[in-house]
CSV table of C-alpha atoms (C1' of nucleotides) in Angstrom, one decimal:
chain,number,residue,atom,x,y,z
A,65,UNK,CA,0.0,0.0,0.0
A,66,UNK,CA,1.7,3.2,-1.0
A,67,UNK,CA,1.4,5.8,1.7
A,68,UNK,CA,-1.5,8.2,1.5
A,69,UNK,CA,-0.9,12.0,-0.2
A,70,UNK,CA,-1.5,14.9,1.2
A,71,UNK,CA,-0.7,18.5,-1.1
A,72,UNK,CA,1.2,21.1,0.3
A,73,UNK,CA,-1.3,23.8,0.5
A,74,UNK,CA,0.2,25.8,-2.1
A,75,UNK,CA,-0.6,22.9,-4.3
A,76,UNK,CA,-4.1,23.1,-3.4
A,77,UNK,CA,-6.4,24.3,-6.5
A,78,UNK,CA,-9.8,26.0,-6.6
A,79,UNK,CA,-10.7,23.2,-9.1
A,80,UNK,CA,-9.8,20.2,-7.4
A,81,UNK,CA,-11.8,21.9,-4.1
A,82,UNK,CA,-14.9,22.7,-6.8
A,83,UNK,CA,-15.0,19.9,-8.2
A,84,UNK,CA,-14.6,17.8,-4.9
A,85,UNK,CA,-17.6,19.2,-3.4
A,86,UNK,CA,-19.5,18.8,-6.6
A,87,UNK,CA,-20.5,15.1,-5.6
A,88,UNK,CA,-23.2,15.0,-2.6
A,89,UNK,CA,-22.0,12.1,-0.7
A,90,UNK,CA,-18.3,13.8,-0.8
A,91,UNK,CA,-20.3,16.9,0.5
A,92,UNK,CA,-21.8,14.5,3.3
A,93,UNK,CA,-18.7,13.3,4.2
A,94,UNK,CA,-16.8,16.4,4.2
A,95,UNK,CA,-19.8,18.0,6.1
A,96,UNK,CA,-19.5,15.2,8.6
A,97,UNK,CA,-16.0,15.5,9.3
A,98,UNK,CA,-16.4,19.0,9.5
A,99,UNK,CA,-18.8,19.0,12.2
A,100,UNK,CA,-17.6,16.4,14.7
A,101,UNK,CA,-15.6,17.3,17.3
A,102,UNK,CA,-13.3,14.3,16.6
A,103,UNK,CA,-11.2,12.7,14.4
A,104,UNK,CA,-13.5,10.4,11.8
A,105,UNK,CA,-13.3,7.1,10.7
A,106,UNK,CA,-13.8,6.2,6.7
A,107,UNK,CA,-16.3,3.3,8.1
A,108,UNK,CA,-18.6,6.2,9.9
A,109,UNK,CA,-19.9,7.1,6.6
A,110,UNK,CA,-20.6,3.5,5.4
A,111,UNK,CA,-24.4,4.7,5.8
A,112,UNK,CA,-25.0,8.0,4.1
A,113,UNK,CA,-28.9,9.0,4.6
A,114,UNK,CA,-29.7,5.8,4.5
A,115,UNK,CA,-28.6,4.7,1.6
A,116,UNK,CA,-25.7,2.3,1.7
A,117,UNK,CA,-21.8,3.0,-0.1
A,118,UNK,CA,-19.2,0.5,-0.8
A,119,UNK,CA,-16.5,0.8,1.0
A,120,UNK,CA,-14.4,1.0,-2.3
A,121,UNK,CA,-16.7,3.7,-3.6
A,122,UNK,CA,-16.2,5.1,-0.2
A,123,UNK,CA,-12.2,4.8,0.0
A,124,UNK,CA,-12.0,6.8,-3.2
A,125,UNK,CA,-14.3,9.2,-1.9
A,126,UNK,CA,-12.1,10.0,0.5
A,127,UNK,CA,-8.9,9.6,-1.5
A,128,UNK,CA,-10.5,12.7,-3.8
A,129,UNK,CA,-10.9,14.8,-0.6
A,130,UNK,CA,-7.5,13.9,0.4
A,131,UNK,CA,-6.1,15.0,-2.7
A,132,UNK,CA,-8.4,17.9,-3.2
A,133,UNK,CA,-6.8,19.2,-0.2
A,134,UNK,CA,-9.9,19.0,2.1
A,135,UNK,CA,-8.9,16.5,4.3
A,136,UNK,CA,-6.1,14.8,6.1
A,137,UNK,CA,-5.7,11.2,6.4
A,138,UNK,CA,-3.8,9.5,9.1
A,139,UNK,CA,-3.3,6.2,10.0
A,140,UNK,CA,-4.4,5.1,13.6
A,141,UNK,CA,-4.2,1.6,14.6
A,142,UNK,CA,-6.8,-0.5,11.9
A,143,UNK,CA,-8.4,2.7,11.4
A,144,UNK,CA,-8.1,6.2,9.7
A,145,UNK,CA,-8.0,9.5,11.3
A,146,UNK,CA,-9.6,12.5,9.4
A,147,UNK,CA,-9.4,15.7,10.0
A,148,UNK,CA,-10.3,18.8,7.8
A,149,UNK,CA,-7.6,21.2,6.5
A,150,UNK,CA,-9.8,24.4,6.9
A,151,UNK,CA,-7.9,26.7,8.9
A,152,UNK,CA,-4.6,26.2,6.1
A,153,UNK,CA,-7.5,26.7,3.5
A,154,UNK,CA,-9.5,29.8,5.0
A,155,UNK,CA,-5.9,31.5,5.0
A,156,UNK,CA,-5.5,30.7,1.5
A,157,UNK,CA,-8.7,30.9,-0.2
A,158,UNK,CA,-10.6,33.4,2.6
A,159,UNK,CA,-14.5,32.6,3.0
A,160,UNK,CA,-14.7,29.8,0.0
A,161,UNK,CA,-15.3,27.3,2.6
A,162,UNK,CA,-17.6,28.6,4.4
A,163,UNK,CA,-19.8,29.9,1.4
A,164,UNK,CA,-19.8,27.1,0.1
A,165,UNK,CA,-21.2,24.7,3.0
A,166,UNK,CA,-23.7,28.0,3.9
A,167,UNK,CA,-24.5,27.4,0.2
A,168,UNK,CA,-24.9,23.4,0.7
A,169,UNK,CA,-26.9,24.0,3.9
A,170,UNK,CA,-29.3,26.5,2.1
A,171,UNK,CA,-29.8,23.8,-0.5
A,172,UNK,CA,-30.6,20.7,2.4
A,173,UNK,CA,-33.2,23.3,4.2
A,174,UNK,CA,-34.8,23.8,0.9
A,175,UNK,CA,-34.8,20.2,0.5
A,176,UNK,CA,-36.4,19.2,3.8
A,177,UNK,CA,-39.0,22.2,3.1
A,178,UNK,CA,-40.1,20.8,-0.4
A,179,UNK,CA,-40.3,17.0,1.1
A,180,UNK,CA,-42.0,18.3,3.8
A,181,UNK,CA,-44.9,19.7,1.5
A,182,UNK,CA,-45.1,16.8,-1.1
A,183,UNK,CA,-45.9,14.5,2.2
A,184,UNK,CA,-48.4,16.8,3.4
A,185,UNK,CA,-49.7,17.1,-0.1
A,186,UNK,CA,-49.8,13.3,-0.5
A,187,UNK,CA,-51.5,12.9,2.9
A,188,UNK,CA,-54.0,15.6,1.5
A,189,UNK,CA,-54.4,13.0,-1.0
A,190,UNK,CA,-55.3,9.5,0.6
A,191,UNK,CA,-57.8,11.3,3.4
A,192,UNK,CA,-59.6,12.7,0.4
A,193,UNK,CA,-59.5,9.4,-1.4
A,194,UNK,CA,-60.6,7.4,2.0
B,236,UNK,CA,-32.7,22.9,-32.7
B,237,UNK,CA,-34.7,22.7,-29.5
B,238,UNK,CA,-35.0,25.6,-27.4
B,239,UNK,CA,-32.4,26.7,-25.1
B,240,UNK,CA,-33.1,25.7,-21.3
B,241,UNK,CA,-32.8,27.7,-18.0
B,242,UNK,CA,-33.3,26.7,-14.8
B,243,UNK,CA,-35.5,28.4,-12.6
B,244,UNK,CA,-33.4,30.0,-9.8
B,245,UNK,CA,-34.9,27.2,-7.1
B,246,UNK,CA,-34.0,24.9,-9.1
B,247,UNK,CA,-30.5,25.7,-9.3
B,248,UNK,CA,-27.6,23.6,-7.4
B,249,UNK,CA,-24.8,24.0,-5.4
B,250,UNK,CA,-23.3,21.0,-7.1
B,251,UNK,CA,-24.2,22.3,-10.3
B,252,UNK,CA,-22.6,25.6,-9.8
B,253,UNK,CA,-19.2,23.7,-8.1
B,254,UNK,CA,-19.2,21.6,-11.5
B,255,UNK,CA,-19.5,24.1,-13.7
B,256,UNK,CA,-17.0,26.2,-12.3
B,257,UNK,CA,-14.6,23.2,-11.2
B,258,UNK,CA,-13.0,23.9,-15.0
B,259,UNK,CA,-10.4,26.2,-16.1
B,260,UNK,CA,-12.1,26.9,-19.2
B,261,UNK,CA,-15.5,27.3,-17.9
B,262,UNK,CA,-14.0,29.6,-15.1
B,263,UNK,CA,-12.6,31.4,-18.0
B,264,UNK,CA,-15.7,32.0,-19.8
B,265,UNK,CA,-17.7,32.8,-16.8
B,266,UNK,CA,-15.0,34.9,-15.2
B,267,UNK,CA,-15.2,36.8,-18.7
B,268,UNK,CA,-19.2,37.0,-19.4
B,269,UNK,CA,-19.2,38.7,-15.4
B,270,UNK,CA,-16.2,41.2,-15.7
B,271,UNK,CA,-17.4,42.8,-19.3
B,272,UNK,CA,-19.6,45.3,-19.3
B,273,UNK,CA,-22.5,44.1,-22.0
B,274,UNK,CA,-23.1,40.3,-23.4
B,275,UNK,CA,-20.8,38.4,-24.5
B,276,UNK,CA,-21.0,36.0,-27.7
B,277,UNK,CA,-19.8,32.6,-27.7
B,278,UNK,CA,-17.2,33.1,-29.9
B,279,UNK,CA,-15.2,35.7,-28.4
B,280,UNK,CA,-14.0,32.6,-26.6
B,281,UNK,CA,-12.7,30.4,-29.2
B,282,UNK,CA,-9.5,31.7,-27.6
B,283,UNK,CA,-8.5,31.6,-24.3
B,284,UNK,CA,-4.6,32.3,-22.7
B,285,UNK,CA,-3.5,31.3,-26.5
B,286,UNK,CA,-5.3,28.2,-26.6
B,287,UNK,CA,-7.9,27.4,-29.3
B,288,UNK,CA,-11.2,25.8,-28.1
B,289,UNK,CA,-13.3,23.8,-30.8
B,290,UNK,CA,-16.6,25.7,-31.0
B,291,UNK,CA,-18.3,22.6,-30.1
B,292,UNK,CA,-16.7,21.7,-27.0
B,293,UNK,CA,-17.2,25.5,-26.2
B,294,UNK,CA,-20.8,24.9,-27.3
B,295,UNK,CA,-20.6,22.0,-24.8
B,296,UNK,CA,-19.1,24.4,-22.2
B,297,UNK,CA,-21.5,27.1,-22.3
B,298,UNK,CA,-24.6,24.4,-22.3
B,299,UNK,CA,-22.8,23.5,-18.8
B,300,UNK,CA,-23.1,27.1,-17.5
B,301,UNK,CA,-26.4,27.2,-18.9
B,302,UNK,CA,-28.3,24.5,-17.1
B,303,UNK,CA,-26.1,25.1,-13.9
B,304,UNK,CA,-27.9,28.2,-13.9
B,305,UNK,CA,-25.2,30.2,-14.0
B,306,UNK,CA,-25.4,32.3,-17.0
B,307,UNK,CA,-28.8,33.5,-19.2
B,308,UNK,CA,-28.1,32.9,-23.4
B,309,UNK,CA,-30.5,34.8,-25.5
B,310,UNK,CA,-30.1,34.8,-29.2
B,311,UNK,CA,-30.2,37.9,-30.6
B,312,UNK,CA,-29.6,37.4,-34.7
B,313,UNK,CA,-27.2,35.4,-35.5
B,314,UNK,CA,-25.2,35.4,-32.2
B,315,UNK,CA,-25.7,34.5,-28.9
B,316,UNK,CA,-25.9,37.0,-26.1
B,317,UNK,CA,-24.6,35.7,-22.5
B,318,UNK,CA,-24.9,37.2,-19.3
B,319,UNK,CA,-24.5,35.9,-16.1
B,320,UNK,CA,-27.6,35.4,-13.6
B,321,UNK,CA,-25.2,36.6,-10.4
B,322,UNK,CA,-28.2,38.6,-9.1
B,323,UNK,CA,-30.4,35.8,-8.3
B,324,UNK,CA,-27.7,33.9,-7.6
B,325,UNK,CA,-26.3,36.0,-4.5
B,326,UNK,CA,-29.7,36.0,-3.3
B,327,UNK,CA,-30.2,32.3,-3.0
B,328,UNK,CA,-26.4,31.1,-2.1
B,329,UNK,CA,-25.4,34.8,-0.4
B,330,UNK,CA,-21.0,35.1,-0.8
B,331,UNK,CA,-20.9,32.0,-3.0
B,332,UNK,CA,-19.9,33.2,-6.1
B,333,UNK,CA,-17.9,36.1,-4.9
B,334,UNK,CA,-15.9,33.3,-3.0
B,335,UNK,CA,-15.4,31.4,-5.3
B,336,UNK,CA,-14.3,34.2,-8.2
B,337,UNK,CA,-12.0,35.7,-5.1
B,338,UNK,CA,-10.6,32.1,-5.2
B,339,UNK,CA,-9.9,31.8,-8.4
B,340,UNK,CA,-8.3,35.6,-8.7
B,341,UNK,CA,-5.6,34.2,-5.7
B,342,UNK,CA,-4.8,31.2,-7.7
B,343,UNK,CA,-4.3,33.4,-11.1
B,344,UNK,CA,-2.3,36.0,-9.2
B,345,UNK,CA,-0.1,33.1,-7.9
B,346,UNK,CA,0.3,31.4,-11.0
B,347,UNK,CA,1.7,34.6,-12.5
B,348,UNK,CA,4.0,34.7,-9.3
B,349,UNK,CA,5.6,31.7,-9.9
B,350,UNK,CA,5.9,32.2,-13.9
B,351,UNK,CA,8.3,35.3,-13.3
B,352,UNK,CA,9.8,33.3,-10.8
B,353,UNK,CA,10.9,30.4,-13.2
B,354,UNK,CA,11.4,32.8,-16.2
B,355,UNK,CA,13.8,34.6,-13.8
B,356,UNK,CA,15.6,31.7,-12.9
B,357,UNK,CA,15.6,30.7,-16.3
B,358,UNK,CA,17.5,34.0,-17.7
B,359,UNK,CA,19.7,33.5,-14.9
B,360,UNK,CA,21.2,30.1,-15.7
B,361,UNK,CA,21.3,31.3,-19.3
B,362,UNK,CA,23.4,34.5,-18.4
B,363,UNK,CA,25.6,32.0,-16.3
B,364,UNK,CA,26.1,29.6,-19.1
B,365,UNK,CA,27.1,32.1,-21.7
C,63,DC,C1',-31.4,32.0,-54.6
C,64,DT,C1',-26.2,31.4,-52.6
C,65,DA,C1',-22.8,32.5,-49.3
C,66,DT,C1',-21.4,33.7,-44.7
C,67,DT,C1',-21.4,33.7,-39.8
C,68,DA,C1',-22.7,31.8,-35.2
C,69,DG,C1',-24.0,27.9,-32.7
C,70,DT,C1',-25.9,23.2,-32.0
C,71,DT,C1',-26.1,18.2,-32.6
C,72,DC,C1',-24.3,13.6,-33.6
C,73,DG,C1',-21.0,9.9,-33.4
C,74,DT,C1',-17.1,8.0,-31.5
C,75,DA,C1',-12.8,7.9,-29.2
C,76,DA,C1',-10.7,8.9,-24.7
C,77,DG,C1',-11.2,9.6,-20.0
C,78,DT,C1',-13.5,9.1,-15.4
C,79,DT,C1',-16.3,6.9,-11.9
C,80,DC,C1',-18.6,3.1,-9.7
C,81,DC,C1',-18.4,-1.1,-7.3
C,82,DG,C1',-17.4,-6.2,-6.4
C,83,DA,C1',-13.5,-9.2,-5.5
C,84,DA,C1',-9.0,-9.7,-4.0
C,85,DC,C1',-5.5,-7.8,-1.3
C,86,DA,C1',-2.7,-5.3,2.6
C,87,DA,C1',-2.0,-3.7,7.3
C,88,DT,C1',-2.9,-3.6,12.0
C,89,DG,C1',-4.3,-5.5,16.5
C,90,DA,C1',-6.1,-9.1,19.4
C,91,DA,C1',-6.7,-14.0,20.8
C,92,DC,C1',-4.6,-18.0,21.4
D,276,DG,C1',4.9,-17.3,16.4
D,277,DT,C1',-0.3,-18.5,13.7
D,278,DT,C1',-5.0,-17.3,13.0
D,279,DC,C1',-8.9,-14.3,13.0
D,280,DA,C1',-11.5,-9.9,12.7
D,281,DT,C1',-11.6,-5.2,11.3
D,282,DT,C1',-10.4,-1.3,8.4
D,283,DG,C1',-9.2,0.4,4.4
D,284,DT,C1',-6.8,0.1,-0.5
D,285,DT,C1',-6.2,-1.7,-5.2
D,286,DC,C1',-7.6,-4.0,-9.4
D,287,DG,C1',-10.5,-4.7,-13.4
D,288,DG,C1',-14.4,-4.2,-16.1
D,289,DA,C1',-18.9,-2.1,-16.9
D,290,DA,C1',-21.4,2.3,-17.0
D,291,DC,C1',-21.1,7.0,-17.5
D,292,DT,C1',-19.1,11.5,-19.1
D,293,DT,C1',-16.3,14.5,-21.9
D,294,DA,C1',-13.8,16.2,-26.1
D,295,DC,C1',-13.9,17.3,-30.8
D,296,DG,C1',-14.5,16.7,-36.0
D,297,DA,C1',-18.2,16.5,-39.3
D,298,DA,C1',-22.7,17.5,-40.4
D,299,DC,C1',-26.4,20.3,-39.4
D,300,DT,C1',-29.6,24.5,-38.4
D,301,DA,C1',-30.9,29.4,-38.1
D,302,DA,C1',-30.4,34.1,-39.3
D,303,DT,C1',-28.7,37.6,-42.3
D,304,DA,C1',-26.4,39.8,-46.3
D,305,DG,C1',-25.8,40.3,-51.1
DNA sequence: CTATTAGTTCGTAAGTTCCGAACAATGAAC
DNA sequence: GTTCATTGTTCGGAACTTACGAACTAATAG
């Protein structure tokens, strides 16, 4: 197993963070790691809302992250530590970040709103029908 | 030719958006459609830093910035007129583009930084050699 | 009408992503 | 030590996406 890569941040490019964050389960996991107060293991995410990812789907996942320059990866024991890299990135690219998961989070209440509706709607429905 | 499609602003994405602009030549376009001061064609673009761009991939390109909702074709004759939609947009996903155009300038501005560097270097050895 | 200009669509070759199966690395049990 | 369980990576092929030349469409000029 070749050791893991991690960019120097200097290395890190708009694009590869872009297009990282593109993918929603990358967002979840990145969004996840983001917000716990401790290191996470790859197998955490093994359920994402549930829907279930291979664990090869997921190891690239992360490997794209990694290489992105979002996260760092370290070995601990059987497991993997990650961490995110935002403080090195906030000094280099100031607010992208942060807009960005604002941006994501604006999207999932939207999401919640419009699935809120279509129940009630559908509910509307079948009483109606019964 | 079918008619061209654009999203309605709630239907736009964040992953869209961080698609779209998760390509140099996509940033390009969209980086030159918002800093001009009236609509841009399609084809002022079949060259970009020196590089030639097929018109259809650049067809292909602007479709992607289209239906990521991040610019507004119309045609007007024979051209195309292209504006971006950064109004709505900073409404719905407030800092996001601004971030992510910020971003970009700090990578360009660094890229140039270490071009003068190696040209500089580069003179230098010749200087030596001769 | 033909010719020109601006863009789109189509087909295919090249590249990327997904995911199951096999593999590697570590730690624990014995 | 050997074996087993757990965690994650790598390999290979199928499915998907992207790039670009050739053919096409739409508008306009002459």
């Amino acid at each position: 197993m070749r050791p893991l890569h991690h960019p120097a941040i200097g290395d890190v490019t708009v694009e590869g963070i872009l297009h990282a964050l593109s993918e929603p389960v990358r967002v979840a996991i990145y969004f996840g790691i983001a917000s716990a107060d401790c290191a996470q293991s790859c197998s955490n995410f093994l359920k994402i809302d549930h829907r279930e990812i291979p664990k090869s789907t997921l190891s690239q996942h992360f490997k794209v992250l990694r290489e992105a320059g979002l996260i760092r990866s370290e070995r601990l024991g059987v497991e993997m530590h990650n961490t995110t890299r935002c403080l090195e990135l906030e000094e280099r690219f100031p607010g992208l970040l942060k807009s960005i998961m604002n941006a994501h989070r604006v999207q999932l209440e939207e999401q919640a709103t419009r699935a809120r509706r279509a129940k009630r709607s559908q509910n509307a429905r079948a009483s109606k029908a019964a």
